[in-house]
mmCIF file of C-alpha atoms in Angstrom:
data_model
loop_
_atom_site.group_PDB
_atom_site.id
_atom_site.type_symbol
_atom_site.label_atom_id
_atom_site.label_comp_id
_atom_site.label_asym_id
_atom_site.label_seq_id
_atom_site.Cartn_x
_atom_site.Cartn_y
_atom_site.Cartn_z
ATOM 1 C CA MET A 2 -18.626 -51.772 20.280
ATOM 2 C CA ASP A 3 -22.014 -51.396 21.899
ATOM 3 C CA LYS A 4 -21.851 -50.897 25.732
ATOM 4 C CA HIS A 5 -24.219 -54.030 26.113
ATOM 5 C CA ASP A 6 -22.310 -56.211 23.773
ATOM 6 C CA ARG A 7 -22.364 -59.773 25.031
ATOM 7 C CA THR A 8 -21.009 -62.974 24.288
ATOM 8 C CA ALA A 9 -20.683 -66.426 25.859
ATOM 9 C CA VAL A 10 -16.872 -66.743 25.580
ATOM 10 C CA VAL A 11 -14.023 -64.046 24.916
ATOM 11 C CA VAL A 12 -10.825 -65.431 23.736
ATOM 12 C CA VAL A 13 -8.032 -62.824 24.352
ATOM 13 C CA GLY A 14 -5.316 -63.264 21.658
ATOM 14 C CA GLY A 15 -5.483 -64.163 17.954
ATOM 15 C CA GLY A 16 -2.390 -66.423 17.635
ATOM 16 C CA VAL A 17 -2.527 -70.034 16.704
ATOM 17 C CA LEU A 18 -3.652 -71.045 20.302
ATOM 18 C CA GLY A 19 -6.431 -68.456 20.569
ATOM 19 C CA CYS A 20 -7.551 -69.377 17.043
ATOM 20 C CA SER A 21 -7.576 -73.092 17.752
ATOM 21 C CA ILE A 22 -9.479 -72.620 20.904
ATOM 22 C CA ALA A 23 -12.039 -70.644 19.190
ATOM 23 C CA TRP A 24 -12.311 -73.389 16.490
ATOM 24 C CA HIS A 25 -12.656 -76.114 18.889
ATOM 25 C CA LEU A 26 -15.331 -74.435 20.942
ATOM 26 C CA ALA A 27 -17.401 -73.912 17.804
ATOM 27 C CA CYS A 28 -16.801 -77.577 16.943
ATOM 28 C CA ALA A 29 -18.081 -78.542 20.358
ATOM 29 C CA GLY A 30 -21.256 -76.521 19.716
ATOM 30 C CA GLN A 31 -20.259 -73.176 21.261
ATOM 31 C CA SER A 32 -20.128 -70.680 18.520
ATOM 32 C CA ASP A 33 -21.008 -67.537 20.648
ATOM 33 C CA VAL A 34 -17.460 -66.728 20.754
ATOM 34 C CA VAL A 35 -15.412 -63.471 20.141
ATOM 35 C CA VAL A 36 -11.595 -63.552 19.558
ATOM 36 C CA LEU A 37 -9.906 -60.129 20.435
ATOM 37 C CA GLU A 38 -6.466 -59.406 18.859
ATOM 38 C CA ARG A 39 -4.790 -56.214 19.268
ATOM 39 C CA ASN A 40 -2.841 -56.558 15.894
ATOM 40 C CA ASP A 41 -3.782 -59.098 13.163
ATOM 41 C CA ILE A 42 -4.392 -62.768 13.324
ATOM 42 C CA GLY A 43 -1.131 -64.597 13.790
ATOM 43 C CA SER A 44 0.972 -61.523 13.691
ATOM 44 C CA GLY A 45 2.769 -62.117 17.049
ATOM 45 C CA ALA A 46 4.895 -65.091 18.139
ATOM 46 C CA THR A 47 2.995 -67.231 15.713
ATOM 47 C CA SER A 48 4.495 -65.532 12.722
ATOM 48 C CA ARG A 49 7.998 -66.078 13.761
ATOM 49 C CA SER A 50 7.603 -69.675 15.030
ATOM 50 C CA ALA A 51 9.888 -72.426 13.234
ATOM 51 C CA GLY A 52 6.566 -74.524 12.994
ATOM 52 C CA LEU A 53 8.156 -77.753 14.036
ATOM 53 C CA VAL A 54 5.577 -80.419 14.598
ATOM 54 C CA SER A 55 7.168 -83.455 16.354
ATOM 55 C CA ARG A 56 5.715 -86.288 18.478
ATOM 56 C CA GLY A 57 8.997 -86.836 19.873
ATOM 57 C CA ARG A 58 8.041 -86.307 23.524
ATOM 58 C CA LEU A 59 8.903 -87.706 26.896
ATOM 59 C CA HIS A 60 5.315 -87.041 28.337
ATOM 60 C CA VAL A 61 2.039 -88.861 27.183
ATOM 61 C CA GLU A 62 -0.040 -85.838 27.619
ATOM 62 C CA THR A 63 1.828 -83.735 25.262
ATOM 63 C CA LEU A 64 2.275 -86.650 22.796
ATOM 64 C CA GLY A 65 -1.581 -86.722 22.699
ATOM 65 C CA MET A 66 -1.904 -82.911 22.178
ATOM 66 C CA VAL A 67 0.481 -83.008 19.204
ATOM 67 C CA GLY A 68 -1.429 -86.085 17.874
ATOM 68 C CA ARG A 69 -4.664 -84.082 18.075
ATOM 69 C CA THR A 70 -2.916 -81.225 15.916
ATOM 70 C CA HIS A 71 -2.297 -83.838 13.337
ATOM 71 C CA GLU A 72 -5.964 -84.619 13.463
ATOM 72 C CA ALA A 73 -6.759 -81.076 13.113
ATOM 73 C CA PHE A 74 -4.652 -80.753 9.964
ATOM 74 C CA ARG A 75 -6.868 -83.239 8.188
ATOM 75 C CA GLU A 76 -10.121 -81.744 9.669
ATOM 76 C CA LEU A 77 -9.258 -78.231 8.676
ATOM 77 C CA GLU A 78 -8.266 -79.069 5.091
ATOM 78 C CA ALA A 79 -11.689 -81.092 4.660
ATOM 79 C CA GLU A 80 -13.552 -77.970 5.944
ATOM 80 C CA LEU A 81 -11.693 -75.463 3.994
ATOM 81 C CA GLY A 82 -10.999 -77.427 0.888
ATOM 82 C CA GLU A 83 -7.156 -76.521 0.705
ATOM 83 C CA PRO A 84 -3.949 -77.325 2.539
ATOM 84 C CA VAL A 85 -3.165 -75.669 5.704
ATOM 85 C CA GLY A 86 0.694 -75.666 5.129
ATOM 86 C CA PHE A 87 1.742 -78.820 6.778
ATOM 87 C CA ARG A 88 4.736 -80.488 5.262
ATOM 88 C CA ARG A 89 4.975 -84.322 6.265
ATOM 89 C CA VAL A 90 8.796 -84.633 5.579
ATOM 90 C CA GLY A 91 9.441 -86.834 8.726
ATOM 91 C CA ASN A 92 11.426 -85.981 11.891
ATOM 92 C CA LEU A 93 14.904 -87.517 12.380
ATOM 93 C CA ARG A 94 16.555 -87.526 15.944
ATOM 94 C CA VAL A 95 20.168 -88.205 16.429
ATOM 95 C CA ALA A 96 21.691 -89.328 19.887
ATOM 96 C CA ALA A 97 25.310 -89.528 19.959
ATOM 97 C CA SER A 98 26.002 -89.754 24.020
ATOM 98 C CA GLU A 99 24.681 -92.316 26.440
ATOM 99 C CA GLU A 100 22.425 -89.953 28.139
ATOM 100 C CA ARG A 101 20.771 -88.847 24.876
ATOM 101 C CA GLU A 102 20.553 -92.372 23.803
ATOM 102 C CA GLY A 103 18.590 -93.292 26.880
ATOM 103 C CA GLU A 104 16.115 -90.411 26.297
ATOM 104 C CA LEU A 105 15.735 -91.606 22.594
ATOM 105 C CA VAL A 106 15.061 -95.144 23.642
ATOM 106 C CA ALA A 107 12.517 -93.817 26.203
ATOM 107 C CA MET A 108 10.805 -91.632 23.435
ATOM 108 C CA ASP A 109 10.909 -94.324 20.836
ATOM 109 C CA ARG A 110 9.110 -96.903 23.325
ATOM 110 C CA LEU A 111 6.354 -94.231 24.321
ATOM 111 C CA LEU A 112 5.627 -93.397 20.625
ATOM 112 C CA ARG A 113 5.307 -97.080 19.755
ATOM 113 C CA ASP A 114 3.129 -97.745 22.885
ATOM 114 C CA HIS A 115 0.658 -95.072 21.486
ATOM 115 C CA GLY A 116 0.570 -96.377 17.879
ATOM 116 C CA VAL A 117 3.027 -94.001 16.364
ATOM 117 C CA GLU A 118 5.364 -95.659 14.015
ATOM 118 C CA VAL A 119 9.070 -95.118 14.505
ATOM 119 C CA ARG A 120 11.985 -96.507 12.425
ATOM 120 C CA ASN A 121 15.611 -96.835 13.751
ATOM 121 C CA LEU A 122 18.277 -96.046 11.090
ATOM 122 C CA ASP A 123 21.879 -96.253 10.640
ATOM 123 C CA ALA A 124 24.232 -93.425 9.687
ATOM 124 C CA ARG A 125 24.227 -94.412 6.071
ATOM 125 C CA GLU A 126 20.495 -94.372 5.772
ATOM 126 C CA ALA A 127 20.287 -91.163 7.667
ATOM 127 C CA LYS A 128 22.799 -89.402 5.292
ATOM 128 C CA ALA A 129 20.745 -90.840 2.325
ATOM 129 C CA LEU A 130 17.781 -88.841 3.644
ATOM 130 C CA VAL A 131 19.888 -85.770 4.770
ATOM 131 C CA PRO A 132 22.907 -85.329 2.636
ATOM 132 C CA TRP A 133 24.597 -82.522 4.922
ATOM 133 C CA LEU A 134 24.320 -84.708 7.942
ATOM 134 C CA ASP A 135 27.071 -86.745 9.404
ATOM 135 C CA ALA A 136 25.622 -89.303 11.988
ATOM 136 C CA SER A 137 28.570 -91.539 12.148
ATOM 137 C CA ALA A 138 28.986 -90.825 15.818
ATOM 138 C CA ALA A 139 25.353 -91.632 16.497
ATOM 139 C CA ARG A 140 24.432 -94.289 19.175
ATOM 140 C CA ARG A 141 20.783 -94.191 18.002
ATOM 141 C CA ILE A 142 18.862 -92.551 15.057
ATOM 142 C CA SER A 143 15.049 -92.443 14.899
ATOM 143 C CA LEU A 144 12.726 -91.417 12.257
ATOM 144 C CA VAL A 145 9.077 -90.512 12.654
ATOM 145 C CA GLU A 146 7.771 -90.354 9.020
ATOM 146 C CA ASP A 147 4.567 -88.729 9.961
ATOM 147 C CA ASP A 148 5.969 -85.612 11.538
ATOM 148 C CA GLY A 149 7.352 -82.606 9.889
ATOM 149 C CA TYR A 150 6.834 -78.823 9.984
ATOM 150 C CA VAL A 151 4.054 -76.328 9.311
ATOM 151 C CA ASP A 152 3.744 -72.707 8.322
ATOM 152 C CA ALA A 153 2.373 -71.438 11.668
ATOM 153 C CA TYR A 154 0.863 -68.203 10.260
ATOM 154 C CA ARG A 155 -1.029 -70.064 7.755
ATOM 155 C CA LEU A 156 -2.140 -72.611 10.225
ATOM 156 C CA ALA A 157 -3.576 -69.876 12.464
ATOM 157 C CA SER A 158 -5.364 -68.462 9.489
ATOM 158 C CA ALA A 159 -6.797 -71.782 8.917
ATOM 159 C CA TYR A 160 -8.047 -72.142 12.381
ATOM 160 C CA ALA A 161 -9.492 -68.594 12.231
ATOM 161 C CA ARG A 162 -11.367 -69.173 8.944
ATOM 162 C CA ALA A 163 -12.834 -72.359 9.862
ATOM 163 C CA ALA A 164 -14.098 -70.830 13.266
ATOM 164 C CA ARG A 165 -15.512 -67.884 11.438
ATOM 165 C CA ALA A 166 -17.454 -70.473 9.109
ATOM 166 C CA ARG A 167 -18.890 -71.783 12.369
ATOM 167 C CA GLY A 168 -20.115 -68.499 13.731
ATOM 168 C CA VAL A 169 -17.105 -66.964 15.663
ATOM 169 C CA ARG A 170 -16.547 -63.498 15.560
ATOM 170 C CA PHE A 171 -13.014 -62.064 15.400
ATOM 171 C CA ARG A 172 -12.170 -58.490 16.325
ATOM 172 C CA VAL A 173 -8.601 -57.259 15.248
ATOM 173 C CA ARG A 174 -6.792 -54.116 16.176
ATOM 174 C CA THR A 175 -8.718 -54.268 19.525
ATOM 175 C CA ALA A 176 -6.775 -53.780 22.691
ATOM 176 C CA VAL A 177 -7.826 -55.349 25.631
ATOM 177 C CA GLY A 178 -7.415 -53.440 29.072
ATOM 178 C CA GLY A 179 -8.365 -56.052 31.648
ATOM 179 C CA VAL A 180 -11.174 -58.293 33.078
ATOM 180 C CA VAL A 181 -14.447 -57.059 34.447
ATOM 181 C CA ARG A 182 -15.569 -59.021 37.424
ATOM 182 C CA ASP A 183 -18.535 -59.148 39.757
ATOM 183 C CA GLY A 184 -17.165 -60.272 43.015
ATOM 184 C CA ALA A 185 -15.540 -63.698 42.322
ATOM 185 C CA ARG A 186 -16.561 -64.121 38.965
ATOM 186 C CA VAL A 187 -15.455 -62.793 35.719
ATOM 187 C CA THR A 188 -18.226 -61.025 33.660
ATOM 188 C CA GLY A 189 -16.227 -59.902 30.637
ATOM 189 C CA VAL A 190 -13.304 -57.727 29.441
ATOM 190 C CA GLN A 191 -12.621 -53.862 28.995
ATOM 191 C CA THR A 192 -11.733 -52.803 25.486
ATOM 192 C CA GLY A 193 -10.835 -49.356 24.033
ATOM 193 C CA SER A 194 -14.395 -49.650 22.630
ATOM 194 C CA GLY A 195 -16.217 -50.419 25.675
ATOM 195 C CA THR A 196 -17.003 -53.487 27.825
ATOM 196 C CA LEU A 197 -17.728 -56.831 26.146
ATOM 197 C CA HIS A 198 -19.657 -58.939 28.622
ATOM 198 C CA ALA A 199 -18.937 -62.776 28.832
ATOM 199 C CA GLU A 200 -19.533 -65.967 30.937
ATOM 200 C CA ALA A 201 -15.997 -67.020 30.400
ATOM 201 C CA VAL A 202 -12.749 -65.444 29.368
ATOM 202 C CA VAL A 203 -9.755 -67.244 27.979
ATOM 203 C CA ASP A 204 -6.317 -65.670 28.179
ATOM 204 C CA ALA A 205 -4.401 -66.911 25.091
ATOM 205 C CA ALA A 206 -2.274 -63.828 24.589
ATOM 206 C CA GLY A 207 1.205 -65.513 24.870
ATOM 207 C CA ALA A 208 3.750 -63.213 26.350
ATOM 208 C CA TRP A 209 1.177 -60.475 26.789
ATOM 209 C CA GLY A 210 -1.025 -62.815 28.596
ATOM 210 C CA ILE A 211 1.120 -62.770 31.650
ATOM 211 C CA ALA A 212 0.445 -59.178 32.367
ATOM 212 C CA PHE A 213 -3.331 -59.654 31.388
ATOM 213 C CA ALA A 214 -3.591 -62.488 33.967
ATOM 214 C CA SER A 215 -1.758 -60.327 36.695
ATOM 215 C CA GLY A 216 -4.568 -57.667 36.044
ATOM 216 C CA ALA A 217 -7.048 -60.532 36.786
ATOM 217 C CA GLY A 218 -5.337 -61.081 40.006
ATOM 218 C CA PHE A 219 -3.653 -64.322 38.859
ATOM 219 C CA ALA A 220 0.341 -64.757 38.591
ATOM 220 C CA LEU A 221 0.776 -66.787 35.557
ATOM 221 C CA GLY A 222 3.759 -69.001 35.988
ATOM 222 C CA ALA A 223 5.853 -68.317 32.712
ATOM 223 C CA ALA A 224 8.204 -65.737 31.438
ATOM 224 C CA PRO A 225 8.717 -64.227 28.034
ATOM 225 C CA VAL A 226 11.793 -65.774 26.474
ATOM 226 C CA ARG A 227 13.502 -65.084 23.331
ATOM 227 C CA SER A 228 13.376 -67.798 20.648
ATOM 228 C CA HIS A 229 15.520 -67.549 17.585
ATOM 229 C CA TYR A 230 16.833 -69.214 14.487
ATOM 230 C CA TRP A 231 18.822 -68.609 11.336
ATOM 231 C CA VAL A 232 17.959 -68.955 7.808
ATOM 232 C CA THR A 233 20.503 -69.721 5.067
ATOM 233 C CA ALA A 234 20.528 -68.323 1.491
ATOM 234 C CA PRO A 235 18.822 -70.754 -1.032
ATOM 235 C CA ASP A 236 21.290 -73.270 -2.266
ATOM 236 C CA PRO A 237 20.624 -75.409 -5.448
ATOM 237 C CA SER A 238 22.525 -78.490 -3.943
ATOM 238 C CA MET A 239 20.253 -78.491 -0.826
ATOM 239 C CA PRO A 240 17.415 -80.987 -1.090
ATOM 240 C CA ARG A 241 14.002 -78.908 -1.097
ATOM 241 C CA ASP A 242 12.445 -81.529 1.264
ATOM 242 C CA HIS A 243 14.101 -83.631 3.752
ATOM 243 C CA PRO A 244 13.252 -84.658 7.488
ATOM 244 C CA THR A 245 13.438 -82.006 9.995
ATOM 245 C CA VAL A 246 16.483 -82.892 12.262
ATOM 246 C CA TYR A 247 17.202 -82.730 15.972
ATOM 247 C CA LEU A 248 20.690 -83.025 17.369
ATOM 248 C CA PRO A 249 20.145 -82.793 20.982
ATOM 249 C CA ASP A 250 23.792 -83.403 21.975
ATOM 250 C CA VAL A 251 24.595 -79.963 20.571
ATOM 251 C CA ARG A 252 21.253 -78.290 21.192
ATOM 252 C CA ALA A 253 20.218 -77.795 17.543
ATOM 253 C CA TYR A 254 17.712 -78.492 15.096
ATOM 254 C CA ALA A 255 17.239 -77.825 11.246
ATOM 255 C CA ARG A 256 14.472 -78.114 8.710
ATOM 256 C CA PRO A 257 14.202 -77.146 4.966
ATOM 257 C CA GLU A 258 13.162 -73.635 4.171
ATOM 258 C CA VAL A 259 12.586 -72.270 0.708
ATOM 259 C CA GLY A 260 15.629 -73.924 -0.952
ATOM 260 C CA GLY A 261 17.921 -73.722 2.025
ATOM 261 C CA LEU A 262 17.992 -74.514 5.957
ATOM 262 C CA LEU A 263 16.090 -72.960 8.908
ATOM 263 C CA PHE A 264 18.656 -73.646 11.740
ATOM 264 C CA GLY A 265 18.211 -73.183 15.418
ATOM 265 C CA VAL A 266 20.749 -73.413 18.266
ATOM 266 C CA GLN A 267 19.996 -73.138 21.892
ATOM 267 C CA GLU A 268 22.216 -70.650 23.808
ATOM 268 C CA PRO A 269 23.134 -71.483 27.384
ATOM 269 C CA GLN A 270 21.280 -68.766 28.829
ATOM 270 C CA SER A 271 18.268 -67.301 26.937
ATOM 271 C CA ARG A 272 17.294 -63.697 27.066
ATOM 272 C CA THR A 273 14.023 -63.032 29.048
ATOM 273 C CA TYR A 274 11.917 -60.055 29.477
ATOM 274 C CA ASP A 275 9.675 -58.420 31.933
ATOM 275 C CA ALA A 276 6.176 -59.075 30.848
ATOM 276 C CA ARG A 277 5.106 -55.781 32.059
ATOM 277 C CA ALA A 278 7.504 -53.910 29.643
ATOM 278 C CA ILE A 279 6.694 -55.720 26.400
ATOM 279 C CA PRO A 280 5.600 -53.164 23.797
ATOM 280 C CA ASP A 281 2.267 -53.700 22.077
ATOM 281 C CA ASP A 282 3.735 -53.342 18.783
ATOM 282 C CA VAL A 283 5.392 -56.606 17.831
ATOM 283 C CA SER A 284 7.356 -55.318 14.750
ATOM 284 C CA GLY A 285 11.052 -55.167 15.659
ATOM 285 C CA PHE A 286 10.668 -56.985 18.954
ATOM 286 C CA PRO A 287 12.526 -58.759 20.321
ATOM 287 C CA PRO A 288 15.561 -57.305 18.521
ATOM 288 C CA SER A 289 17.166 -59.716 15.900
ATOM 289 C CA GLY A 290 20.251 -59.904 13.984
ATOM 290 C CA ASP A 291 22.898 -57.932 16.181
ATOM 291 C CA GLU A 292 26.447 -58.860 16.333
ATOM 292 C CA GLU A 293 26.045 -61.078 19.319
ATOM 293 C CA ASP A 294 23.543 -63.380 17.849
ATOM 294 C CA TRP A 295 25.968 -64.047 14.878
ATOM 295 C CA SER A 296 28.917 -64.686 17.256
ATOM 296 C CA MET A 297 26.801 -67.212 19.245
ATOM 297 C CA LEU A 298 26.504 -69.145 16.169
ATOM 298 C CA LEU A 299 30.231 -68.952 15.620
ATOM 299 C CA ASP A 300 30.829 -70.107 19.055
ATOM 300 C CA HIS A 301 28.699 -73.251 18.414
ATOM 301 C CA ALA A 302 30.477 -74.004 15.181
ATOM 302 C CA PRO A 303 33.005 -76.443 16.588
ATOM 303 C CA ALA A 304 30.377 -78.760 18.073
ATOM 304 C CA LEU A 305 28.018 -78.460 15.188
ATOM 305 C CA ARG A 306 30.826 -79.607 12.609
ATOM 306 C CA ARG A 307 30.791 -83.054 14.197
ATOM 307 C CA PHE A 308 27.264 -83.413 12.672
ATOM 308 C CA ILE A 309 27.527 -81.009 9.827
ATOM 309 C CA PRO A 310 30.915 -81.105 8.330
ATOM 310 C CA GLY A 311 29.746 -78.756 5.460
ATOM 311 C CA LEU A 312 28.694 -75.984 7.901
ATOM 312 C CA ASP A 313 31.503 -73.478 7.052
ATOM 313 C CA GLY A 314 30.009 -73.462 3.476
ATOM 314 C CA PHE A 315 26.440 -72.520 4.611
ATOM 315 C CA ARG A 316 25.538 -68.970 3.674
ATOM 316 C CA PHE A 317 23.662 -67.837 6.553
ATOM 317 C CA ALA A 318 21.389 -64.908 5.269
ATOM 318 C CA HIS A 319 18.884 -63.953 8.108
ATOM 319 C CA HIS A 320 18.226 -64.190 11.824
ATOM 320 C CA ILE A 321 14.731 -64.313 13.127
ATOM 321 C CA ALA A 322 13.819 -63.718 16.801
ATOM 322 C CA GLY A 323 10.338 -64.158 18.400
ATOM 323 C CA LEU A 324 8.752 -64.514 21.691
ATOM 324 C CA SER A 325 7.965 -67.652 23.499
ATOM 325 C CA THR A 326 6.729 -68.180 26.979
ATOM 326 C CA TYR A 327 8.511 -70.683 29.149
ATOM 327 C CA THR A 328 7.869 -72.230 32.569
ATOM 328 C CA PRO A 329 10.391 -73.542 35.039
ATOM 329 C CA ASP A 330 9.397 -77.161 34.446
ATOM 330 C CA GLY A 331 8.957 -76.894 30.650
ATOM 331 C CA ARG A 332 5.458 -77.852 30.917
ATOM 332 C CA PHE A 333 2.263 -75.690 29.594
ATOM 333 C CA VAL A 334 -0.018 -73.606 31.812
ATOM 334 C CA LEU A 335 -3.483 -74.743 31.074
ATOM 335 C CA GLY A 336 -6.875 -74.531 32.754
ATOM 336 C CA ARG A 337 -9.020 -72.411 35.228
ATOM 337 C CA ALA A 338 -6.729 -69.808 36.910
ATOM 338 C CA GLY A 339 -6.835 -67.951 40.002
ATOM 339 C CA PRO A 340 -9.629 -67.067 42.381
ATOM 340 C CA LEU A 341 -12.011 -65.808 39.468
ATOM 341 C CA ASP A 342 -14.664 -68.142 38.156
ATOM 342 C CA GLY A 343 -14.825 -68.129 34.373
ATOM 343 C CA PHE A 344 -11.042 -67.175 33.975
ATOM 344 C CA HIS A 345 -8.937 -69.698 32.164
ATOM 345 C CA VAL A 346 -5.374 -69.511 30.721
ATOM 346 C CA ALA A 347 -3.528 -71.252 27.869
ATOM 347 C CA GLY A 348 0.016 -70.420 28.004
ATOM 348 C CA GLY A 349 3.487 -71.403 28.951
ATOM 349 C CA CYS A 350 3.818 -73.180 25.653
ATOM 350 C CA CYS A 351 7.765 -73.647 25.904
ATOM 351 C CA GLY A 352 8.125 -73.359 22.115
ATOM 352 C CA ASN A 353 5.650 -76.080 21.504
ATOM 353 C CA GLY A 354 2.499 -74.047 21.020
ATOM 354 C CA VAL A 355 2.213 -74.766 17.256
ATOM 355 C CA ALA A 356 2.771 -78.395 17.548
ATOM 356 C CA ALA A 357 0.325 -78.748 20.412
ATOM 357 C CA SER A 358 -2.223 -76.321 19.183
ATOM 358 C CA GLY A 359 -4.823 -78.895 18.336
ATOM 359 C CA GLY A 360 -4.600 -80.544 21.667
ATOM 360 C CA ILE A 361 -4.453 -77.356 23.748
ATOM 361 C CA GLY A 362 -7.435 -75.919 21.750
ATOM 362 C CA GLU A 363 -9.492 -79.043 22.267
ATOM 363 C CA ALA A 364 -8.516 -79.216 26.044
ATOM 364 C CA ILE A 365 -9.333 -75.627 26.881
ATOM 365 C CA ALA A 366 -12.620 -75.757 24.975
ATOM 366 C CA SER A 367 -13.543 -78.735 27.035
ATOM 367 C CA VAL A 368 -12.684 -76.954 30.409
ATOM 368 C CA VAL A 369 -14.414 -73.857 29.437
ATOM 369 C CA LEU A 370 -17.647 -75.883 28.531
ATOM 370 C CA GLY A 371 -17.404 -77.815 31.777
ATOM 371 C CA ARG A 372 -16.579 -81.174 30.216
ATOM 372 C CA GLU A 373 -13.762 -83.656 31.066
ATOM 373 C CA PRO A 374 -10.615 -82.784 28.863
ATOM 374 C CA PRO A 375 -9.511 -85.617 26.578
ATOM 375 C CA VAL A 376 -6.041 -85.504 28.377
ATOM 376 C CA ASP A 377 -4.998 -85.235 32.000
ATOM 377 C CA LEU A 378 -4.332 -81.684 32.596
ATOM 378 C CA SER A 379 -3.242 -82.187 36.323
ATOM 379 C CA SER A 380 0.495 -81.545 35.395
ATOM 380 C CA PHE A 381 -0.335 -78.440 33.635
ATOM 381 C CA ARG A 382 -2.275 -76.687 36.616
ATOM 382 C CA PRO A 383 -1.974 -72.959 36.474
ATOM 383 C CA ASP A 384 -1.421 -72.801 40.322
ATOM 384 C CA ARG A 385 1.412 -75.386 40.462
ATOM 385 C CA PHE A 386 4.296 -72.766 41.178
ATOM 386 C CA GLY A 387 2.554 -71.526 44.147
ATOM 387 C CA PRO A 388 3.049 -67.845 45.351
ATOM 388 C CA MET A 389 5.651 -66.199 42.897
ATOM 389 C CA ASP A 390 6.345 -63.185 40.933
ATOM 390 C CA PRO A 391 6.681 -64.028 37.092
ATOM 391 C CA SER A 392 8.725 -60.790 36.381
ATOM 392 C CA SER A 393 11.265 -61.352 39.283
ATOM 393 C CA ASP A 394 14.857 -62.085 38.167
ATOM 394 C CA ASP A 395 14.879 -65.595 39.985
ATOM 395 C CA PHE A 396 11.864 -66.635 38.321
ATOM 396 C CA ARG A 397 12.759 -65.438 35.056
ATOM 397 C CA ALA A 398 16.187 -67.200 35.280
ATOM 398 C CA ARG A 399 14.610 -70.564 36.124
ATOM 399 C CA CYS A 400 12.423 -70.187 32.768
ATOM 400 C CA ALA A 401 15.627 -69.375 30.926
ATOM 401 C CA ALA A 402 17.293 -72.567 32.215
ATOM 402 C CA ALA A 403 14.196 -74.571 31.007
ATOM 403 C CA ARG A 404 14.614 -72.924 27.557
ATOM 404 C CA ALA A 405 18.274 -73.847 27.369
ATOM 405 C CA GLY A 406 17.617 -77.590 28.047
ATOM 406 C CA LYS A 407 14.480 -77.867 25.675
ATOM 407 C CA SER A 408 16.347 -79.224 22.745
ATOM 408 C CA ARG A 409 17.643 -82.254 24.695
ATOM 409 C CA LYS A 410 14.207 -83.373 25.876
ATOM 410 C CA GLY A 411 11.912 -82.414 22.948
#
């Protein structure tokens, strides 16, 4: 890198969010953008994501962001001339308690108010769609047929290729040391190859972005939290395509996966990590598949059998763990951050980064370019938690609690 290298915008992080932000900047007319990624595009948390794309939300802003992702699928496919990996299988949500029923009624109303079609099914109709599901105890069952799941790595690659075609530059295997500043204004970033001067810097580095923001003088209010799921062995009796299923009463979800199931269960207290101690090399971190992880699945089995009577016949073959960033209130951290002009963050995705990637990319691109974002970002303000230490045990415990309650609220 030349010591006088310059660009208008630097995006730190080449995951699904960083690539989406870069593409949206280019779509908005700013293609003088460099994306810096310390490993390879989509190789971090993105590659281990379950890829669920659901509009089952309780907040209108997040609903709008997921809706933008659906639009991005179509636009990317038109630009690239090939699919982005989205499987439109539908999203089925089952509520068996009065509290979960009330949440689902509110979700259905919000979706319908914003033009999303929702069907309410009975247990027999649900079983016809998902043969392994017993929804006889359900008080309410809702189906959004336009939702589904996506190969998150493939989606990140699609954002990146479309951005490159519009002039965005990507530099992989490039570690970023910190921001460069001139008084109260950011003027670029420092890398192992020299200084890359820029008018704006976007921190989209996920769990690694917390320490990066700290180096810029901003405490990003999120903690790295382990997200994980299991994958069953292929089973010829399992339908290859059926709706993704959310079971909020037992904090579980499932979707089709190469002839079997991808199956997630929320533990009561998720593992968190000190952002300052996360290794640069993502391979093997966070650790996956130890005895405790399989024991947790066994502990949940009695509750799960209520909805999945054939659970004991599933042959679980793999356990996959990844890193998400969670906030205490379960909402994103988006916008200008800290005392530095020109420094922006896109983080705290709470396991919804893939689903909301289109909306987050569009919103951050708007903020960087000094335009009004298409959704109200006030509830995602980066400074809303006030003075705090994101690496403290207390703050990390609050973030872990938000992770534990996620599957109930979508």
